[in-house]
Amino acid sequence: MSTELLLLFVLMFAVTYPSRAVPLLAPGIERLPPLALLYLRLVGPAILASLAATNSLVASGADGANVLDVGIEAVAVAACGVLVAWRRNLVIGLAVAVAIVFVARFAGLA
Amino acid sequence: MPAGQQPLGWEVDASRRQLLSDSLGIAVSSGAFGFVLGLAARDAGLTPLEAGAMSLIVFAGASQFAALGYIAAGLPWLPILVLTGLLNARHLLYSASLAPRLRYIGLDRRAAMAHVLTDEAFALSAAHFHRLGRVDVRGYWMAASVGVFVPWNVATVAGALLGGAIVDPAGLGLDIVFPAAMAGLAVGLVTGRRELVAAAAGAASGVLLSLAFGIGAGIVAGGLIGPAVAMLTPESRSQASPDSDMAGVPVDVATATSELADLDEPELGEPT
């Protein structure tokens, strides 16, 4: 194994790990004000929805700029969300989302 | 056990079964893209051992793909490290969100848990904690290992080894699994008006700011703006109940303390 590459991976770890660990390891996190704790509890739904929306609605345009793209991917993601809300089962939602995208692409619709 | 909770053993087992089922769905996606990463690593000139070491040590998908492109192009390390740091900055939010709930776990265990804290691990474990109304350390490790860590690392090495036997995940529609899973797990966390507003505002601001400043910045901005907007929203009546579950409960130190005190119960388990 290349020692140089191994060093690069260790450095990549060194710039990644703090963002994962610092809040978890910080002393006194339980002494945050109640409003801060409430804020942190709302981060979950906010960032997961942000990840879902950006990954399904934003695409790279021909000139490299990001553009809004409401395509079959957005439909599939929305269908998954609705199914999970209805059936409380993520696997069913994922299966339907994959099926929608696969069929649409196979049929040349996307 | 806090008043209003269901019997612990049944609830933990049922939630873990759901967690395992959800994790397996996400593992398909993790495995498929880990395989593609292995192929990309091979194309960039890495051996299977080097590709495997990268996934094991860095364990951050998007930044690994970006770094491989830079390595293949022969770019210097500084831009690789800056890009890696920026792409992974969103983990700060995950870590900060989980930190108050995990504060009674030993420091060494939290340090280990941090390395496997990914989008998927956060999403799966947050949904699991939400179902339980408190934390479950073994559940966290199930989510992180079954959903991501094991399939990602095994598939990276497999991709680097097998090379030509390529299955394009996008061709099978598997590229939709990640955003769909994030949407589904976000839906699972919406238990009241504030969570709904946080999710809607996070999604809207994430998209708008992605168009202006790039997807990485948009995702983080969505995670920051969504909760801020939600806090301006009056809480729904169900959220005011002291028996509300973890995601919807108003911040109440006594309730939070009783939830976390359950960590001492043996059923919750610890990583081995």
PDB file of N, CA, C and O in Angstrom, chain A residues 91 94, chain B residues 19-29 124 146-147:
ATOM      1  N   VAL A  91     -39.391   0.234   3.779  1.00  0.00           N
ATOM      2  CA  VAL A  91     -39.001  -0.675   2.694  1.00  0.00           C
ATOM      3  C   VAL A  91     -40.024  -0.625   1.553  1.00  0.00           C
ATOM      4  O   VAL A  91     -39.650  -0.615   0.374  1.00  0.00           O
ATOM      5  N   LEU A  94     -39.393   2.562  -0.321  1.00  0.00           N
ATOM      6  CA  LEU A  94     -38.192   2.483  -1.162  1.00  0.00           C
ATOM      7  C   LEU A  94     -38.436   1.613  -2.395  1.00  0.00           C
ATOM      8  O   LEU A  94     -38.010   1.956  -3.500  1.00  0.00           O
TER       9      LEU A  94
ATOM     10  N   LEU B  19     -36.026  -1.199  12.657  1.00  0.00           N
ATOM     11  CA  LEU B  19     -34.725  -0.609  12.333  1.00  0.00           C
ATOM     12  C   LEU B  19     -33.945  -1.518  11.390  1.00  0.00           C
ATOM     13  O   LEU B  19     -33.353  -1.052  10.406  1.00  0.00           O
ATOM     14  N   LEU B  20     -33.954  -2.802  11.672  1.00  0.00           N
ATOM     15  CA  LEU B  20     -33.223  -3.750  10.833  1.00  0.00           C
ATOM     16  C   LEU B  20     -33.806  -3.784   9.434  1.00  0.00           C
ATOM     17  O   LEU B  20     -33.065  -3.776   8.441  1.00  0.00           O
ATOM     18  N   SER B  21     -35.120  -3.775   9.353  1.00  0.00           N
ATOM     19  CA  SER B  21     -35.781  -3.773   8.048  1.00  0.00           C
ATOM     20  C   SER B  21     -35.417  -2.514   7.261  1.00  0.00           C
ATOM     21  O   SER B  21     -35.050  -2.588   6.077  1.00  0.00           O
ATOM     22  N   ASP B  22     -35.494  -1.372   7.924  1.00  0.00           N
ATOM     23  CA  ASP B  22     -35.133  -0.112   7.255  1.00  0.00           C
ATOM     24  C   ASP B  22     -33.665  -0.115   6.842  1.00  0.00           C
ATOM     25  O   ASP B  22     -33.300   0.354   5.759  1.00  0.00           O
ATOM     26  N   SER B  23     -32.810  -0.651   7.720  1.00  0.00           N
ATOM     27  CA  SER B  23     -31.370  -0.655   7.452  1.00  0.00           C
ATOM     28  C   SER B  23     -31.044  -1.511   6.233  1.00  0.00           C
ATOM     29  O   SER B  23     -30.168  -1.164   5.435  1.00  0.00           O
ATOM     30  N   LEU B  24     -31.760  -2.631   6.092  1.00  0.00           N
ATOM     31  CA  LEU B  24     -31.484  -3.506   4.953  1.00  0.00           C
ATOM     32  C   LEU B  24     -31.836  -2.814   3.636  1.00  0.00           C
ATOM     33  O   LEU B  24     -31.140  -2.975   2.626  1.00  0.00           O
ATOM     34  N   GLY B  25     -32.921  -2.026   3.660  1.00  0.00           N
ATOM     35  CA  GLY B  25     -33.270  -1.276   2.455  1.00  0.00           C
ATOM     36  C   GLY B  25     -32.172  -0.294   2.084  1.00  0.00           C
ATOM     37  O   GLY B  25     -31.786  -0.167   0.912  1.00  0.00           O
ATOM     38  N   ILE B  26     -31.638   0.388   3.072  1.00  0.00           N
ATOM     39  CA  ILE B  26     -30.580   1.364   2.812  1.00  0.00           C
ATOM     40  C   ILE B  26     -29.268   0.667   2.470  1.00  0.00           C
ATOM     41  O   ILE B  26     -28.465   1.175   1.679  1.00  0.00           O
ATOM     42  N   ALA B  27     -29.066  -0.527   3.024  1.00  0.00           N
ATOM     43  CA  ALA B  27     -27.829  -1.263   2.734  1.00  0.00           C
ATOM     44  C   ALA B  27     -27.699  -1.587   1.246  1.00  0.00           C
ATOM     45  O   ALA B  27     -26.582  -1.630   0.710  1.00  0.00           O
ATOM     46  N   VAL B  28     -28.820  -1.805   0.591  1.00  0.00           N
ATOM     47  CA  VAL B  28     -28.767  -2.072  -0.858  1.00  0.00           C
ATOM     48  C   VAL B  28     -28.143  -0.893  -1.581  1.00  0.00           C
ATOM     49  O   VAL B  28     -27.259  -1.045  -2.442  1.00  0.00           O
ATOM     50  N   SER B  29     -28.584   0.301  -1.197  1.00  0.00           N
ATOM     51  CA  SER B  29     -28.036   1.505  -1.816  1.00  0.00           C
ATOM     52  C   SER B  29     -26.569   1.703  -1.427  1.00  0.00           C
ATOM     53  O   SER B  29     -25.720   1.987  -2.275  1.00  0.00           O
ATOM     54  N   LEU B 124     -31.489   6.736  10.416  1.00  0.00           N
ATOM     55  CA  LEU B 124     -32.042   5.492  10.956  1.00  0.00           C
ATOM     56  C   LEU B 124     -32.115   5.518  12.474  1.00  0.00           C
ATOM     57  O   LEU B 124     -33.119   5.123  13.070  1.00  0.00           O
ATOM     58  N   VAL B 146     -25.214  -2.175   9.907  1.00  0.00           N
ATOM     59  CA  VAL B 146     -25.996  -2.921   8.907  1.00  0.00           C
ATOM     60  C   VAL B 146     -26.355  -2.028   7.723  1.00  0.00           C
ATOM     61  O   VAL B 146     -26.282  -2.440   6.567  1.00  0.00           O
ATOM     62  N   GLY B 147     -26.742  -0.782   8.027  1.00  0.00           N
ATOM     63  CA  GLY B 147     -27.193   0.099   6.952  1.00  0.00           C
ATOM     64  C   GLY B 147     -26.070   0.632   6.090  1.00  0.00           C
ATOM     65  O   GLY B 147     -26.247   0.791   4.876  1.00  0.00           O
TER      66      GLY B 147
END
